[in-house]
Coordinates of C-alpha atoms in Angstrom, one line a residue:
M1 CA 0.0 0.0 0.0
S2 CA 1.4 3.4 -1.0
P3 CA 1.0 6.8 0.8
S4 CA -1.9 8.9 -0.5
L5 CA -1.5 12.4 -1.9
R6 CA -3.3 13.9 1.1
Q7 CA -1.0 12.1 3.5
M8 CA 2.1 13.4 1.7
R9 CA 0.7 16.9 1.6
A10 CA 0.1 16.8 5.3
F11 CA 3.6 15.6 6.0
V12 CA 5.2 18.2 3.8
A13 CA 3.2 21.0 5.3
L14 CA 4.2 19.8 8.8
A15 CA 7.8 19.5 7.8
K16 CA 7.8 23.1 6.4
T17 CA 6.1 24.7 9.3
G18 CA 7.3 22.6 12.2
S19 CA 3.9 22.9 13.9
F20 CA 0.7 21.0 13.7
T21 CA -1.2 24.2 14.3
L22 CA 0.5 26.1 11.5
A23 CA 0.4 23.1 9.1
A24 CA -3.4 22.7 9.7
E25 CA -4.0 26.3 9.0
Y26 CA -1.9 26.1 5.8
L27 CA -3.9 23.2 4.5
H28 CA -7.3 24.6 5.8
V29 CA -8.0 21.5 7.9
T30 CA -8.5 20.9 11.6
Q31 CA -5.5 20.0 13.7
S32 CA -7.0 16.7 14.6
A33 CA -7.6 15.9 10.9
L34 CA -3.9 16.8 10.2
S35 CA -2.8 14.6 13.1
G36 CA -4.9 11.7 11.7
L37 CA -3.3 12.0 8.2
I38 CA 0.2 11.8 9.8
K39 CA -0.8 8.7 11.8
E40 CA -2.2 7.1 8.6
L41 CA 1.0 7.8 6.8
E42 CA 3.1 6.2 9.6
S43 CA 0.8 3.2 9.6
V44 CA 1.2 2.8 5.8
L45 CA 5.0 3.1 6.0
G46 CA 5.3 1.1 9.2
V47 CA 7.7 3.7 10.7
R48 CA 7.6 7.0 12.5
V49 CA 8.1 10.1 10.4
V50 CA 7.6 12.7 13.2
E51 CA 9.0 12.8 16.7
R52 CA 6.4 14.3 19.0
S53 CA 7.1 15.9 22.4
T54 CA 5.3 18.4 24.6
R55 CA 7.7 21.2 23.5
K56 CA 8.2 20.8 19.8
T57 CA 7.6 18.6 16.7
Q58 CA 10.5 17.5 14.6
L59 CA 11.0 15.0 11.8
S60 CA 12.5 11.5 12.5
E61 CA 15.5 10.4 10.7
I62 CA 13.4 8.6 8.1
G63 CA 11.1 11.7 8.0
R64 CA 14.1 13.9 7.1
E65 CA 14.9 11.5 4.2
L66 CA 11.3 11.4 2.9
Y67 CA 10.7 15.2 3.1
P68 CA 12.6 16.3 0.0
L69 CA 11.3 13.3 -2.0
F70 CA 7.7 13.9 -1.1
E71 CA 8.1 17.7 -1.7
K72 CA 9.5 17.1 -5.2
M73 CA 6.7 14.7 -6.1
I74 CA 4.1 17.2 -5.0
E75 CA 5.7 20.1 -6.8
D76 CA 6.0 18.0 -10.0
L77 CA 2.4 16.9 -9.8
D78 CA 1.1 20.4 -9.0
G79 CA 3.2 21.8 -11.9
A80 CA 1.8 19.2 -14.3
M81 CA -1.8 19.9 -13.2
A82 CA -1.2 23.6 -13.5
G83 CA 0.1 23.1 -17.1
I84 CA -3.0 21.1 -18.0
A85 CA -5.2 23.8 -16.6
Q86 CA -3.3 26.4 -18.6
R87 CA -3.7 24.4 -21.8
K88 CA -7.4 23.9 -21.2
A89 CA -7.8 27.6 -20.7
L90 CA -5.7 28.2 -23.9
K91 CA -3.2 30.2 -22.0
T92 CA -0.4 27.9 -23.3
G93 CA 0.0 25.2 -25.9
M94 CA 1.5 24.5 -29.3
V95 CA -0.4 23.9 -32.6
R96 CA 1.5 22.7 -35.7
I97 CA -0.2 22.9 -39.1
A98 CA 1.0 21.6 -42.5
A99 CA -0.3 23.4 -45.6
P100 CA 0.6 23.7 -49.3
Q101 CA 3.0 26.5 -50.1
M102 CA 0.4 28.9 -51.7
M103 CA -2.1 28.5 -48.8
A104 CA 0.8 28.9 -46.4
C105 CA 1.7 32.3 -47.8
T106 CA -1.8 33.7 -48.3
L107 CA -4.8 32.4 -46.3
L108 CA -3.2 30.8 -43.2
P109 CA -1.1 33.8 -42.1
E110 CA -4.4 35.8 -41.9
V111 CA -6.0 33.1 -39.9
I112 CA -3.1 32.7 -37.5
A113 CA -2.9 36.5 -36.9
A114 CA -6.6 36.7 -36.1
Y115 CA -6.4 33.7 -33.8
R116 CA -3.4 35.1 -31.9
Q117 CA -5.3 38.3 -31.1
A118 CA -7.7 36.1 -29.0
H119 CA -5.1 33.6 -27.7
P120 CA -1.7 35.4 -27.7
D121 CA 0.1 32.7 -25.6
V122 CA -0.7 29.8 -27.8
Q123 CA 2.2 29.0 -30.2
L124 CA 1.3 28.3 -33.8
R125 CA 3.8 26.7 -36.1
L126 CA 3.1 26.7 -39.8
V127 CA 4.8 24.0 -41.9
D128 CA 4.8 24.9 -45.6
C129 CA 5.4 22.0 -47.9
P130 CA 4.5 20.6 -51.3
V131 CA 0.8 19.6 -51.5
E132 CA 1.8 15.9 -51.9
N133 CA 3.6 15.9 -48.5
V134 CA 0.7 17.2 -46.3
S135 CA -0.7 13.8 -45.5
A136 CA 2.7 12.4 -44.8
R137 CA 3.4 15.2 -42.2
V138 CA 0.1 14.3 -40.6
F139 CA 0.7 10.6 -40.5
S140 CA 4.2 11.0 -39.1
G141 CA 2.9 13.1 -36.2
E142 CA 5.1 16.0 -37.2
V143 CA 2.0 18.2 -37.3
D144 CA -1.3 18.2 -35.4
F145 CA -3.3 18.5 -38.7
G146 CA -2.8 19.4 -42.3
I147 CA -4.8 21.3 -44.9
G148 CA -5.0 20.4 -48.5
P149 CA -7.1 19.6 -51.6
E150 CA -8.9 16.3 -51.9
R151 CA -6.7 13.2 -52.0
D152 CA -7.4 9.5 -52.3
P153 CA -8.7 8.3 -48.9
T154 CA -6.7 6.1 -46.6
A155 CA -7.6 4.3 -43.4
E156 CA -4.8 6.1 -41.5
I157 CA -5.9 9.7 -42.3
A158 CA -9.3 11.2 -41.6
A159 CA -10.6 14.2 -43.5
Q160 CA -13.2 17.0 -42.9
V161 CA -14.3 19.4 -45.6
L162 CA -13.0 22.8 -44.9
F163 CA -14.3 24.7 -47.9
E164 CA -15.1 24.5 -51.6
M165 CA -14.2 27.2 -54.0
P166 CA -14.3 27.8 -57.8
F167 CA -11.3 28.0 -60.1
V168 CA -10.5 31.4 -61.4
L169 CA -8.5 32.6 -64.3
V170 CA -5.2 34.5 -63.7
Y171 CA -3.9 36.8 -66.5
P172 CA -1.7 39.8 -67.0
E173 CA -2.9 43.4 -67.3
Q174 CA -3.1 43.7 -71.1
H175 CA -4.3 40.2 -71.9
P176 CA -7.0 39.8 -74.6
L177 CA -9.2 37.8 -72.2
R178 CA -9.7 40.9 -70.1
Q179 CA -11.9 42.3 -72.9
K180 CA -14.3 39.3 -73.0
E181 CA -17.6 39.7 -71.1
R182 CA -17.6 36.0 -70.1
V183 CA -14.6 33.7 -70.0
T184 CA -15.0 29.9 -70.5
W185 CA -12.6 27.0 -70.2
A186 CA -12.6 26.8 -74.0
D187 CA -11.1 30.3 -74.1
V188 CA -8.3 29.1 -71.8
G189 CA -7.3 26.6 -74.4
D190 CA -6.6 29.3 -76.9
Y191 CA -3.5 30.6 -75.0
P192 CA -0.4 29.1 -73.5
F193 CA -1.5 27.5 -70.2
I194 CA 0.9 27.2 -67.3
S195 CA -0.2 24.4 -64.9
L196 CA 1.0 22.7 -61.8
Q197 CA 2.6 19.2 -61.9
G198 CA 1.0 16.1 -60.4
Q199 CA -2.5 15.6 -59.0
F200 CA -3.5 19.3 -59.5
T201 CA -3.6 19.0 -63.2
E202 CA -4.7 15.4 -63.2
R203 CA -7.8 16.1 -61.2
L204 CA -8.5 19.3 -63.2
L205 CA -8.4 17.4 -66.5
R206 CA -10.6 14.7 -65.0
D207 CA -13.2 17.2 -63.9
M208 CA -13.2 19.0 -67.2
H209 CA -13.6 15.8 -69.1
G210 CA -16.4 14.7 -66.9
A211 CA -18.3 17.9 -67.5
F212 CA -17.5 18.6 -71.2
R213 CA -15.9 15.6 -73.0
E214 CA -14.7 17.8 -75.9
L215 CA -12.7 20.1 -73.6
S216 CA -9.0 19.5 -73.0
L217 CA -6.0 21.4 -71.8
N218 CA -2.5 21.0 -73.1
P219 CA -0.2 22.8 -70.6
Y220 CA 2.5 24.9 -72.2
N221 CA 4.5 24.5 -69.1
E222 CA 4.1 22.5 -65.8
V223 CA 5.8 23.8 -62.7
T224 CA 5.9 22.7 -59.1
F225 CA 4.8 25.8 -57.3
M226 CA 1.9 28.3 -58.0
T227 CA 4.3 31.2 -57.2
T228 CA 6.4 30.1 -60.2
A229 CA 3.2 29.9 -62.4
L230 CA 2.3 33.5 -61.3
A231 CA 5.8 34.8 -62.0
M232 CA 5.6 33.3 -65.5
V233 CA 2.2 34.8 -66.1
S234 CA 3.5 38.2 -64.9
A235 CA 6.3 37.9 -67.5
N236 CA 3.6 37.4 -70.2
L237 CA 4.5 33.8 -70.8
G238 CA 1.0 32.5 -70.6
I239 CA -2.1 32.3 -68.3
T240 CA -3.0 30.1 -65.4
V241 CA -5.8 29.2 -63.0
C242 CA -5.8 29.1 -59.2
L243 CA -8.2 29.3 -56.3
P244 CA -9.5 32.6 -54.9
Y245 CA -7.7 32.3 -51.6
A246 CA -4.5 33.1 -53.5
E247 CA -5.7 36.6 -54.3
P248 CA -3.1 38.3 -52.1
M249 CA -0.3 36.7 -54.1
V250 CA -2.0 37.4 -57.4
K251 CA -2.2 41.1 -56.6
L252 CA 1.5 41.0 -55.5
Y253 CA 2.4 40.0 -59.1
N254 CA 0.1 42.8 -60.4
L255 CA -2.1 40.2 -62.1
H256 CA -5.9 39.9 -62.4
M257 CA -8.4 37.2 -61.5
R258 CA -11.9 36.5 -62.9
A259 CA -14.4 33.7 -62.8
L260 CA -14.3 30.8 -65.2
H261 CA -17.4 29.2 -66.7
E262 CA -18.6 26.3 -68.8
P263 CA -18.0 24.2 -66.8
E264 CA -18.2 25.7 -63.3
L265 CA -15.3 23.7 -61.7
T266 CA -14.6 23.9 -58.0
R267 CA -12.1 22.3 -55.7
R268 CA -12.6 21.2 -52.1
F269 CA -10.1 21.5 -49.4
F270 CA -9.9 19.3 -46.3
V271 CA -8.5 19.3 -42.8
Y272 CA -6.5 16.1 -42.4
T273 CA -5.9 14.4 -39.1
K274 CA -4.4 11.1 -38.0
T275 CA -7.0 8.5 -37.4
G276 CA -7.4 7.7 -33.7
R277 CA -5.2 10.6 -32.5
S278 CA -6.7 13.1 -30.1
L279 CA -6.0 16.8 -30.6
S280 CA -4.8 19.0 -27.8
P281 CA -7.2 21.7 -26.6
A282 CA -5.2 24.4 -28.4
A283 CA -5.3 22.4 -31.7
E284 CA -9.0 21.8 -31.3
S285 CA -9.5 25.5 -30.6
F286 CA -7.5 26.6 -33.6
M287 CA -9.2 24.1 -35.9
A288 CA -12.7 25.4 -34.9
F289 CA -11.5 29.0 -35.4
L290 CA -10.3 28.1 -38.9
F291 CA -13.6 26.6 -39.9
R292 CA -15.4 29.8 -38.6
F293 CA -12.9 32.0 -40.4
V294 CA -13.4 30.5 -43.9
E295 CA -17.2 30.5 -43.5
T296 CA -17.1 34.3 -43.7
H297 CA -15.5 34.3 -47.2
E298 CA -17.8 34.7 -50.2
W299 CA -15.7 32.3 -52.3
N300 CA -16.6 29.4 -49.9
V301 CA -19.4 27.9 -52.0
G302 CA -19.6 24.7 -49.9
A303 CA -18.8 25.4 -46.3
G304 CA -17.8 22.4 -44.3
G305 CA -17.2 22.3 -40.5
P306 CA -16.0 20.1 -37.8
A307 CA -19.1 17.9 -38.4
G308 CA -18.1 17.3 -42.0
A309 CA -17.9 13.7 -43.2
A310 CA -14.7 11.8 -43.0
L311 CA -13.2 10.3 -46.2

């Protein structure tokens, strides 16, 4: 049988004050209750920890050995409990988020800045990476959750719809498409098209083919990052498409955006978490804040939420 926490607290208080009266006041208990806890402790240990006399109270030899051990155990436990309380109150904590490069330099800094106004002591670490690496960062535990476009489902990764937004055309200031009243995907095919490598283009072509079988895109150039595509468009090397959340970067390159029609193609983004892994209070709080933040944007044509279906 091991000593209880109440017994150890009583012993430590008595050791610090050297008085049953003062120790009882410190713990807000009666003197008889304190005396009972010390007797219980001695019964559990089978030895005396306090030497009692009519003049003073002092620790026994074993009591003097136990005092620093019990004191450290209590301090460590109280510190841990205080830390948990701080995290639950969102006064401390760490949240790690993985996101594709374009989202990491446009939408997410806005969300993080807004969240920190309400919770300045919560640390938020943004991991920018290629879109194909988001799920891997989540699976490895390097981040609490990731954000990215739709990917083939796996049993290890759960997904919740964050938002759905339409593709928009990106073109330079003097481009002929600026004069058209309505721009379609067929119009895009008349000019050099700069696309992204990998699943971005594959899914885009699949969606186009599913809506209009006669439509097709033959990229003039395929690059890894959207910032590269925007730089090429800025240099009048072609046009590209992106999603509306990239508007700050589009403006930075002095480019223009407009809606694309026939077909009306959209892309859904998800929040990815590791199946079976619980999030910290800070991570849950930031995720809920993120969902509320994107709901306020007019480009979110299919708002999701924490209750969204898992893939």
